[in-house]
CSV table of N, CA and C in Angstrom, one decimal:
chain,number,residue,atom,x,y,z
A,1,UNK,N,-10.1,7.5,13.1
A,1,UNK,CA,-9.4,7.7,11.8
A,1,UNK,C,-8.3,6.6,11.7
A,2,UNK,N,-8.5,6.2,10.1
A,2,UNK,CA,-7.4,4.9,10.2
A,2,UNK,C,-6.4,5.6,9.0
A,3,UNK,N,-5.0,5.3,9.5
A,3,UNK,CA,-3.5,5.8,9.2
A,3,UNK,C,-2.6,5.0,9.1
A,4,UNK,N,-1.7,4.9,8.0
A,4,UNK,CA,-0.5,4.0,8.0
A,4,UNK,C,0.1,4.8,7.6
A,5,UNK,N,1.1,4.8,8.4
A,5,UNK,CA,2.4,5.7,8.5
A,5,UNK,C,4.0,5.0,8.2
A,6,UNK,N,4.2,5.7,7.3
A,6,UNK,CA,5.4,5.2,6.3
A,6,UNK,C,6.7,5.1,7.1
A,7,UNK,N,7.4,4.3,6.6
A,7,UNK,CA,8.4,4.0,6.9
A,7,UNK,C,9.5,5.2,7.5
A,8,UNK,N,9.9,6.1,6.8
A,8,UNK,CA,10.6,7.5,7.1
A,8,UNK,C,10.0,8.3,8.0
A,9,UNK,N,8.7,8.0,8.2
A,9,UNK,CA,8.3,9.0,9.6
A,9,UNK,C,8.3,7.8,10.9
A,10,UNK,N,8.6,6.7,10.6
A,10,UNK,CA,8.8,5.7,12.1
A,10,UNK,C,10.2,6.3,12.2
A,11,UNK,N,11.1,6.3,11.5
A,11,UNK,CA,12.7,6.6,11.3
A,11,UNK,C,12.8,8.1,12.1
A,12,UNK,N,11.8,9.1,11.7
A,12,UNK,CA,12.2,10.1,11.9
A,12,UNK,C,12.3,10.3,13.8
A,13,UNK,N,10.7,9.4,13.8
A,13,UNK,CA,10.3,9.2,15.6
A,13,UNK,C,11.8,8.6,16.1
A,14,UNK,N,12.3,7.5,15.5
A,14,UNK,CA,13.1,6.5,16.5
A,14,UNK,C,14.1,7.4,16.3
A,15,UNK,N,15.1,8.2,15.4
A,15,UNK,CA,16.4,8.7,15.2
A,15,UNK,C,16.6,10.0,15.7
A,16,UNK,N,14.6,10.3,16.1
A,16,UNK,CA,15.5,12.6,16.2
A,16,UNK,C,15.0,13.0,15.1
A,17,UNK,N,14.8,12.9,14.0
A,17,UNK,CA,15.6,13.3,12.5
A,17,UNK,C,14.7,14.7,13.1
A,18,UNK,N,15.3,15.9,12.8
A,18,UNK,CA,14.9,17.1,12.7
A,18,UNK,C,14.8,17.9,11.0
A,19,UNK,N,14.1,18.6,11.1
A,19,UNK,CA,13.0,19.2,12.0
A,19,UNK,C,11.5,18.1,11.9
A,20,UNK,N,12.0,17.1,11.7
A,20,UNK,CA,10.0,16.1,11.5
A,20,UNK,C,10.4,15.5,13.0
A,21,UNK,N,11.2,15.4,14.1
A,21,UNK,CA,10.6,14.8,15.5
A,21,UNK,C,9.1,14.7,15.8
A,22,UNK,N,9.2,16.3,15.9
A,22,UNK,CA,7.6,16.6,16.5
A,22,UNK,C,6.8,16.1,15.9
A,23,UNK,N,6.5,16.2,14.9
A,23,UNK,CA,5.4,15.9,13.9
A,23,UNK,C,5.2,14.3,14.4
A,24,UNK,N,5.9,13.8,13.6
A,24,UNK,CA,6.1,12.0,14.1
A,24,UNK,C,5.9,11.5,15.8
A,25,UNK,N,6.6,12.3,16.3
A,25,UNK,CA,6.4,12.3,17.8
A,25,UNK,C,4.7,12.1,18.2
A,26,UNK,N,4.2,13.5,17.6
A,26,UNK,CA,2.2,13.8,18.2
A,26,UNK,C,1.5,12.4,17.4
A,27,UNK,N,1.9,12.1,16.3
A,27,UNK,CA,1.2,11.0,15.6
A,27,UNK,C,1.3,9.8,15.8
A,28,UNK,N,2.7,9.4,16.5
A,28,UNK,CA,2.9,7.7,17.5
A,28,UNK,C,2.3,8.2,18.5
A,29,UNK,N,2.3,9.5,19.4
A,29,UNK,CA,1.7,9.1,20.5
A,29,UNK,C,0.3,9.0,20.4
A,30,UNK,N,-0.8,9.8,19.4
A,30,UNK,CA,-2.0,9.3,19.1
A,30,UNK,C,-2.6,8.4,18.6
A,31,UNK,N,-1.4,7.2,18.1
A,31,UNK,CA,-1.7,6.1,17.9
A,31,UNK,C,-1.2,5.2,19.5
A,32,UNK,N,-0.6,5.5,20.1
A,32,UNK,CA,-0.5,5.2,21.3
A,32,UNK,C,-1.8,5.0,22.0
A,33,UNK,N,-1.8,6.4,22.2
A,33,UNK,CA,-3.2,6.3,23.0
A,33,UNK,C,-4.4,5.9,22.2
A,34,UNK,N,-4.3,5.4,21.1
A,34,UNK,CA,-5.6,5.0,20.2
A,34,UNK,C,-6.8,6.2,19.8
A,35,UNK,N,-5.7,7.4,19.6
A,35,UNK,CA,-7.2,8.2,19.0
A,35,UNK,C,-7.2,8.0,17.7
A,36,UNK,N,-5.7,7.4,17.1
A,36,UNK,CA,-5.9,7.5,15.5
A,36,UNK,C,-5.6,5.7,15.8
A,37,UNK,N,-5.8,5.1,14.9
A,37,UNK,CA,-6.0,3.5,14.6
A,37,UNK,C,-4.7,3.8,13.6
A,38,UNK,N,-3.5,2.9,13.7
A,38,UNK,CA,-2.3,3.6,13.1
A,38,UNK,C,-2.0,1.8,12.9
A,39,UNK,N,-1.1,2.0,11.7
A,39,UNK,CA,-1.0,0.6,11.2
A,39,UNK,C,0.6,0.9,10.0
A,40,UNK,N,1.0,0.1,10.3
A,40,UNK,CA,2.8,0.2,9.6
A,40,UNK,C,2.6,-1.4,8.9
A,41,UNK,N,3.2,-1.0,7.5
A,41,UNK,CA,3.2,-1.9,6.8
A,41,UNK,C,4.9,-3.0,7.3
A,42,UNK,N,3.9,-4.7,7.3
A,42,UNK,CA,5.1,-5.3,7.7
A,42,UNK,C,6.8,-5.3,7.4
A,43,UNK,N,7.1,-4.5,5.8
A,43,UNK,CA,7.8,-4.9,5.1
A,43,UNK,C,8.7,-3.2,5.9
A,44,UNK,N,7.9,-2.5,6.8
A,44,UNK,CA,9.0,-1.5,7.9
A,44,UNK,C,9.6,-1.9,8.6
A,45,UNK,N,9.6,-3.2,9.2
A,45,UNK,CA,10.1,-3.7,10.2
A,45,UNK,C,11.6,-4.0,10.2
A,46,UNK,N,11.7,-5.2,8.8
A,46,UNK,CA,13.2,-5.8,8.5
A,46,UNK,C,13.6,-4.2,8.0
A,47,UNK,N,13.5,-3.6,7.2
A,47,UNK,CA,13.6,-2.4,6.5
A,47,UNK,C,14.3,-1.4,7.6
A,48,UNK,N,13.4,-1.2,8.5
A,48,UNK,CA,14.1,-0.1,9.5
A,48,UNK,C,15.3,-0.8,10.5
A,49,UNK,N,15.1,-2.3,10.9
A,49,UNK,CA,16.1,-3.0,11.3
A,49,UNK,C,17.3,-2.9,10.7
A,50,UNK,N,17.5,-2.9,9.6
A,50,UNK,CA,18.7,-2.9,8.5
A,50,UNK,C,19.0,-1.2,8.8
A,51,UNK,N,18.4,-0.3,8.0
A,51,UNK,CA,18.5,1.2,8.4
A,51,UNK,C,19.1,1.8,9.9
A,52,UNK,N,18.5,1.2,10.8
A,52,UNK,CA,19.1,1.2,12.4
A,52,UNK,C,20.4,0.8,12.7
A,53,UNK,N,20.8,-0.4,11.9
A,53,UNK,CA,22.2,-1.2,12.4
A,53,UNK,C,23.1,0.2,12.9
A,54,UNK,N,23.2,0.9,11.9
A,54,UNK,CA,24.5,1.7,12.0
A,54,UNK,C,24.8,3.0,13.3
A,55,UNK,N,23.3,3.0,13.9
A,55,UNK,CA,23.0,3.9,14.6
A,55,UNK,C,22.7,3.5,16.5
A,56,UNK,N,22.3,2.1,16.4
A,56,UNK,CA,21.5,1.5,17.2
A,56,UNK,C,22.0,0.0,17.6
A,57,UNK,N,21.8,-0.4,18.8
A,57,UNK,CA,23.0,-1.9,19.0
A,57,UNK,C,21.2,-2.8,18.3
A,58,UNK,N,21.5,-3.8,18.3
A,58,UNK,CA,20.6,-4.9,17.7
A,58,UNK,C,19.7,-5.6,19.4
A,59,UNK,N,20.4,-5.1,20.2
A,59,UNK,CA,19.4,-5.5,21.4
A,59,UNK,C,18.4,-4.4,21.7
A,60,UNK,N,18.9,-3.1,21.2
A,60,UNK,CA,18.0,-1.7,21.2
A,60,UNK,C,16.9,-2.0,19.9
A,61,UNK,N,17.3,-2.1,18.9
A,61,UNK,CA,16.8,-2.7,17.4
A,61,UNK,C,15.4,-2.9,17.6
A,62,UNK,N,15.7,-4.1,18.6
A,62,UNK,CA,14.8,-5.3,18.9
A,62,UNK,C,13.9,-5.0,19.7
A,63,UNK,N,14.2,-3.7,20.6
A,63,UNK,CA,13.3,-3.6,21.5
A,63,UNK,C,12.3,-2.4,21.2
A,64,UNK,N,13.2,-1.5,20.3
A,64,UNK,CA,12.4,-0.3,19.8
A,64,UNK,C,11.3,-0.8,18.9
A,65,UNK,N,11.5,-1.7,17.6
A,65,UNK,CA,10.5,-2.3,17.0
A,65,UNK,C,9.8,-3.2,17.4
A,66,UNK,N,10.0,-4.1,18.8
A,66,UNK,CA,8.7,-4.8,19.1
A,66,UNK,C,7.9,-3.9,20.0
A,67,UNK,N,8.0,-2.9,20.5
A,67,UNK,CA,7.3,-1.8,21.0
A,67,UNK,C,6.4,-1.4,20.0
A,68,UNK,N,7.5,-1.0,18.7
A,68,UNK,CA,6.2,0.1,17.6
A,68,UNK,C,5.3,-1.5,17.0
A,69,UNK,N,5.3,-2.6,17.3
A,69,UNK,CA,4.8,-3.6,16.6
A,69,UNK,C,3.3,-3.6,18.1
A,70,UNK,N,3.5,-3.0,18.9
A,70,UNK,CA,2.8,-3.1,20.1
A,70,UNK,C,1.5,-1.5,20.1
A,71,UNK,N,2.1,-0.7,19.4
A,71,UNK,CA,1.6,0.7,19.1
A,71,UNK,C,0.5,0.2,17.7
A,72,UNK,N,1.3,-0.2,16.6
A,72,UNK,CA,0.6,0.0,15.0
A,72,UNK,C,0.2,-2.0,15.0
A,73,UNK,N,-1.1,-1.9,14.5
A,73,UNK,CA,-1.6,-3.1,13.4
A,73,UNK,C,-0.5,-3.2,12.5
A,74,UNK,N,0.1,-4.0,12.5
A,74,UNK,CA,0.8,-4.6,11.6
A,74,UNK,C,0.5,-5.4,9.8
A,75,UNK,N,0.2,-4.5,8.9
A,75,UNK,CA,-0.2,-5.2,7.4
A,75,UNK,C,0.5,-5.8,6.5
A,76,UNK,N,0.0,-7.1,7.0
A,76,UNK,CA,1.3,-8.0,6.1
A,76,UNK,C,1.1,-7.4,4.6
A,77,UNK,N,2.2,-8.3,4.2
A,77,UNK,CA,2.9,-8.6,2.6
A,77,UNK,C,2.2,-9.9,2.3
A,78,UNK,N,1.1,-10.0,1.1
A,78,UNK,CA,0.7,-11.3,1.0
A,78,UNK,C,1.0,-11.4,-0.6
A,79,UNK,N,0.7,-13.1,-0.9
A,79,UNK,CA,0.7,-12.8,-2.5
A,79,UNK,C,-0.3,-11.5,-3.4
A,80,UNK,N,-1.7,-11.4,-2.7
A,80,UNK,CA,-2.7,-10.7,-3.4
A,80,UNK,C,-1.6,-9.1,-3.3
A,81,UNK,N,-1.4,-8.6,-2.7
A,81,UNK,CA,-1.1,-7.4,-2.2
A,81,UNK,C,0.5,-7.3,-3.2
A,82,UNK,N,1.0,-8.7,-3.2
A,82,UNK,CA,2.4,-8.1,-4.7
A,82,UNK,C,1.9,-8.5,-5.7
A,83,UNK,N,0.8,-9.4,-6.2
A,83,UNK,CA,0.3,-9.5,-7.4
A,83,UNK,C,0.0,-8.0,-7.9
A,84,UNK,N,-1.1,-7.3,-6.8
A,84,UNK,CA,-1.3,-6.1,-7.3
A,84,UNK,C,0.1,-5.0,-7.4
A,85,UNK,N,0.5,-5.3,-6.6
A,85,UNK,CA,1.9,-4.4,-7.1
A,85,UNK,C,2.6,-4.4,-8.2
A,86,UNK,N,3.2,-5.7,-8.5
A,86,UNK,CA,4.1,-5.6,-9.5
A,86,UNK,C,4.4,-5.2,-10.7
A,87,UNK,N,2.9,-5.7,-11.1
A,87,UNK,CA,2.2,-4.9,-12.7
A,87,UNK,C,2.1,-3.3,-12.4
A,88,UNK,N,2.1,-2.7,-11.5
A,88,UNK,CA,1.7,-1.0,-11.2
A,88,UNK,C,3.1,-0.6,-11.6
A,89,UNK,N,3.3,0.0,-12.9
A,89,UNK,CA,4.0,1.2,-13.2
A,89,UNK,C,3.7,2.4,-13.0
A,90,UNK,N,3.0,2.3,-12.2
A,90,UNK,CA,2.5,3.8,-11.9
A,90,UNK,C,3.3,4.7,-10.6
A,91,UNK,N,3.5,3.8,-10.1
A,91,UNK,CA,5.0,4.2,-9.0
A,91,UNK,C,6.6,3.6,-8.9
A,92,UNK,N,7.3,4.8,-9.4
A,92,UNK,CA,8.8,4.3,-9.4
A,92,UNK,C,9.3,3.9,-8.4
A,93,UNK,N,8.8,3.7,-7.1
A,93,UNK,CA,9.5,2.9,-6.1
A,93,UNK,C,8.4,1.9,-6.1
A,94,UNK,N,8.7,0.4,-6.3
A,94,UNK,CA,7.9,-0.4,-5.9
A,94,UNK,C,7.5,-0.4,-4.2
A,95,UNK,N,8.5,-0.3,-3.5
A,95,UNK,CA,8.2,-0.7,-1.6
A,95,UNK,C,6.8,0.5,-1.4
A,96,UNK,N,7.0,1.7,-2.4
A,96,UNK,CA,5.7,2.6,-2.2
A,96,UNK,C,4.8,2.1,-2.3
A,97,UNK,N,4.9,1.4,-3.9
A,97,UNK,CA,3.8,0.4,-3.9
A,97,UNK,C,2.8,-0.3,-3.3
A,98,UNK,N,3.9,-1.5,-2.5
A,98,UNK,CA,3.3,-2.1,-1.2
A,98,UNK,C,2.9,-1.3,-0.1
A,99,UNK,N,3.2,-0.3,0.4
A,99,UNK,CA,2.9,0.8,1.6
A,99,UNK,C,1.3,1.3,1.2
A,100,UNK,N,1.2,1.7,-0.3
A,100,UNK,CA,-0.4,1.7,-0.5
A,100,UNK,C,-0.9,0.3,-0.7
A,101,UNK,N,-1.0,-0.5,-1.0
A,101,UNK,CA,-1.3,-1.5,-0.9
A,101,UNK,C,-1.3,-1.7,0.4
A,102,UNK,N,-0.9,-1.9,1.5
A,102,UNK,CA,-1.1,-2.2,2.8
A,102,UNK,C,-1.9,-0.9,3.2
A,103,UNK,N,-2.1,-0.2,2.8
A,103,UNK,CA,-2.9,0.9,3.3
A,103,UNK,C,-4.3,1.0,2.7
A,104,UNK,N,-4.3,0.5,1.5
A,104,UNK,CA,-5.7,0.1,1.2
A,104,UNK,C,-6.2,-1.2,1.8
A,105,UNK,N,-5.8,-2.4,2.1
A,105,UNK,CA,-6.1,-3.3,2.9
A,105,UNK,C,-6.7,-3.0,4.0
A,106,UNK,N,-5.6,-2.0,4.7
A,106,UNK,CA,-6.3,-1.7,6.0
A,106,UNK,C,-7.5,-0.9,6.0
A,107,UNK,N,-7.5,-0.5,4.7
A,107,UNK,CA,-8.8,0.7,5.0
A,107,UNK,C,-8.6,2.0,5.3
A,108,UNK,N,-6.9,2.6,5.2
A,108,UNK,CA,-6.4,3.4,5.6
A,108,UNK,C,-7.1,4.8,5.1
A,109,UNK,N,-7.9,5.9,5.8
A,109,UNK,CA,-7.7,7.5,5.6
A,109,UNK,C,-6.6,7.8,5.0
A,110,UNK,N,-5.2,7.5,5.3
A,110,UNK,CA,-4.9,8.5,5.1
A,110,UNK,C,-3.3,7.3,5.0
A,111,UNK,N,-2.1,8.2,4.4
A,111,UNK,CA,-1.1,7.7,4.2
A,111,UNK,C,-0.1,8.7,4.7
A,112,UNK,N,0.5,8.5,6.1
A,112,UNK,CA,1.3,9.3,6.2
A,112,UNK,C,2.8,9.2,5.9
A,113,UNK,N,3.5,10.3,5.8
A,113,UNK,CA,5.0,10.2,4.8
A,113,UNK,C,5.6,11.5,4.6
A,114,UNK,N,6.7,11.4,4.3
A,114,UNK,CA,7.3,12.9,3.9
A,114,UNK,C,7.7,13.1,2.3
A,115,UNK,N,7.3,11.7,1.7
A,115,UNK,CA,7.7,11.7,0.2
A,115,UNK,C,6.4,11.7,-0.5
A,116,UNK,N,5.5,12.7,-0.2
A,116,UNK,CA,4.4,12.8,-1.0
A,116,UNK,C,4.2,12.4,-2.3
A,117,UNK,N,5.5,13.3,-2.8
A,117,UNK,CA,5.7,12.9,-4.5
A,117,UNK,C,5.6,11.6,-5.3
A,118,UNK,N,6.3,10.5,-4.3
A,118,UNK,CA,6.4,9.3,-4.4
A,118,UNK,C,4.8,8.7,-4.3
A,119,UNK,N,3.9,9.6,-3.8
A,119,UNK,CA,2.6,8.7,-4.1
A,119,UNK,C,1.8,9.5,-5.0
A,120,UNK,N,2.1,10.1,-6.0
A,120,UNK,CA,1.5,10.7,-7.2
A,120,UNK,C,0.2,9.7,-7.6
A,121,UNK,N,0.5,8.5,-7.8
A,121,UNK,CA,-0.3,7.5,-7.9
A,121,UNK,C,-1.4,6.8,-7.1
A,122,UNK,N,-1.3,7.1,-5.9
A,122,UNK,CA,-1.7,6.3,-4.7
A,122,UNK,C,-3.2,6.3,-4.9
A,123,UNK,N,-3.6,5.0,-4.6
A,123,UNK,CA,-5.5,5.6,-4.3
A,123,UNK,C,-5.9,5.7,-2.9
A,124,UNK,N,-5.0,6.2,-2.0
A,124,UNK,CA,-5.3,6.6,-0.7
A,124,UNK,C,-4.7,7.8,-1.1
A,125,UNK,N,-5.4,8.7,0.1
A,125,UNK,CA,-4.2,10.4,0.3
A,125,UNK,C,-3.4,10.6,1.1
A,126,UNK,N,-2.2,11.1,1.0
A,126,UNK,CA,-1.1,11.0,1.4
A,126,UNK,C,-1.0,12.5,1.9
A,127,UNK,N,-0.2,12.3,3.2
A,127,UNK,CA,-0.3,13.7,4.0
A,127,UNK,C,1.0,14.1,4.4
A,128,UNK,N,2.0,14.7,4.8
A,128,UNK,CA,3.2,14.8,5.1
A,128,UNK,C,2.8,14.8,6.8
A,129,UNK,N,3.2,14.5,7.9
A,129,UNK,CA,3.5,14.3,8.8
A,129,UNK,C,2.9,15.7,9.8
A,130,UNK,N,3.7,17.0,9.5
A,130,UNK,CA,3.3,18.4,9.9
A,130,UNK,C,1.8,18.9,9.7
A,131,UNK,N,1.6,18.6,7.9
A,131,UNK,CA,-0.1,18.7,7.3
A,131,UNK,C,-1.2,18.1,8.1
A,132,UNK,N,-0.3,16.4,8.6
A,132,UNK,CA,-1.5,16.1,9.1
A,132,UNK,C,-2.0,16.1,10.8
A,133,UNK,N,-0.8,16.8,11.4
A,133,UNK,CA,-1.3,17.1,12.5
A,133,UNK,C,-1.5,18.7,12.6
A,134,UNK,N,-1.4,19.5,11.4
A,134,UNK,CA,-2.0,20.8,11.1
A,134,UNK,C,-4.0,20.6,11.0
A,135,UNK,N,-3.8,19.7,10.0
A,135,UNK,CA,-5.0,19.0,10.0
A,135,UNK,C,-6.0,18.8,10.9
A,136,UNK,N,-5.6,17.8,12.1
A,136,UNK,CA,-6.2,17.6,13.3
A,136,UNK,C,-6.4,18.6,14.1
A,137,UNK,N,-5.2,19.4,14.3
A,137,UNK,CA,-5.7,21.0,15.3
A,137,UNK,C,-6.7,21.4,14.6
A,138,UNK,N,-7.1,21.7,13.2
A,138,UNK,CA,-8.5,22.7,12.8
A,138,UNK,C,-9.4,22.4,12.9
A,139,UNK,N,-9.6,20.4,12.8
A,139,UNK,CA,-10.6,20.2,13.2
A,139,UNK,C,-10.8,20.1,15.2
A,140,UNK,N,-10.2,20.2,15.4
A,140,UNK,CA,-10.8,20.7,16.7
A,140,UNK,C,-9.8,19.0,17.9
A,141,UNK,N,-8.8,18.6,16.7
A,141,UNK,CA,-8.2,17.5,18.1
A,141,UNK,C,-6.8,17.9,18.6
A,142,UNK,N,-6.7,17.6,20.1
A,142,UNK,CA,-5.8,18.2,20.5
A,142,UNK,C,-4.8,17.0,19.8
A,143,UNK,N,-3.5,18.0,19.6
A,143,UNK,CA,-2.3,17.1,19.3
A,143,UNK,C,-0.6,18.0,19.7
C-alpha cells in the first residue's frame, strides 16, 4: 500500500504530540520496515525544519530529517505539480494542495493527516492517522 503522510503527523512522531504519538509512531515504523511504501512530500522538510527551531537544536533538526528522508520517498515540488495547484480553488490551504498533488504523483492510496477537513477536495482519500491504523488491524495487519 502506497501513503503520503502529511506534514502534522511527521510533527506529531518527532514532538510526542499527544494523544496522535502512537498512531504516527505504528505508521513510520511500517514505513520503516517497508510494509507500507510511505512517501512525504518535499515541501515537509524546510516546513518542519522551521516548525522544529523552537523545540530542537539545528544539529538534532538535521539529523531527525535526514533519517525520515531515509524512511519516506521523497516527492518533489515541480513546475507541473504548482501549475496544477495554483488554479485549484478548491482547497483553502494551498501547501494541501501540493501534499495531494505529491500524492497523486506518487500513486498514493491513501493520504495520511489529522486535518481531514482540509482535503474536502482531494482526489486521493484521506485518513486520520488512528482510522488508518484502525483500518489495517481489520484487515488482518499487525500494527
Amino acid at each position: 500500500m502506497r501513503i503520503l503522510v502529511d506534514t502534522n503527523v511527521l510533527l506529531d512522531y518527532i514532538l510526542l504530540r499527544e494523544p496522535f504519538t502512537q498512531s504516527a509512531q505504528k505508521i513510520i515504523k511500517l514505513c520503516q520496515e517497508e510494509i507500507l511504501n510511505g512517501a512525504m512530500a518535499a515541501q515537509s522538510v524546510p516546513d518542519m525544519f522551521y516548525i522544529l527551531r523552537k523545540n530542537i537544536s539545528i544539529e538534532e533538526r538535521r539529523r531527525i530529517l535526514y533519517c525520515l528522508c531515509d524512511i519516506f520517498h521523497v516527492e518533489n515540488i515541480d513546475k507541473d505539480k504548482l501549475q496544477r495547484a495554483l488554479p485549484n480553488q478548491d482547497f483553502r490551504d494551498f501547501e494541501d494542495c501540493l501534499q495531494m498533488e505529491c500524492a497523486a504523483s506518487f500513486k498514493a492510496d491513501y493520504i495520511i493527516t489529522r486535518n481531514i477537513d482540509d482535503y474536502a477536495s482531494s482526489n486521493i482519500p484521506c485518513v486520520t492517522p488512528k482510522a488508518f491504523c484502525d483500518m489495517l488491524e481489520t484487515k488482518g495487519q499487525e500494527v
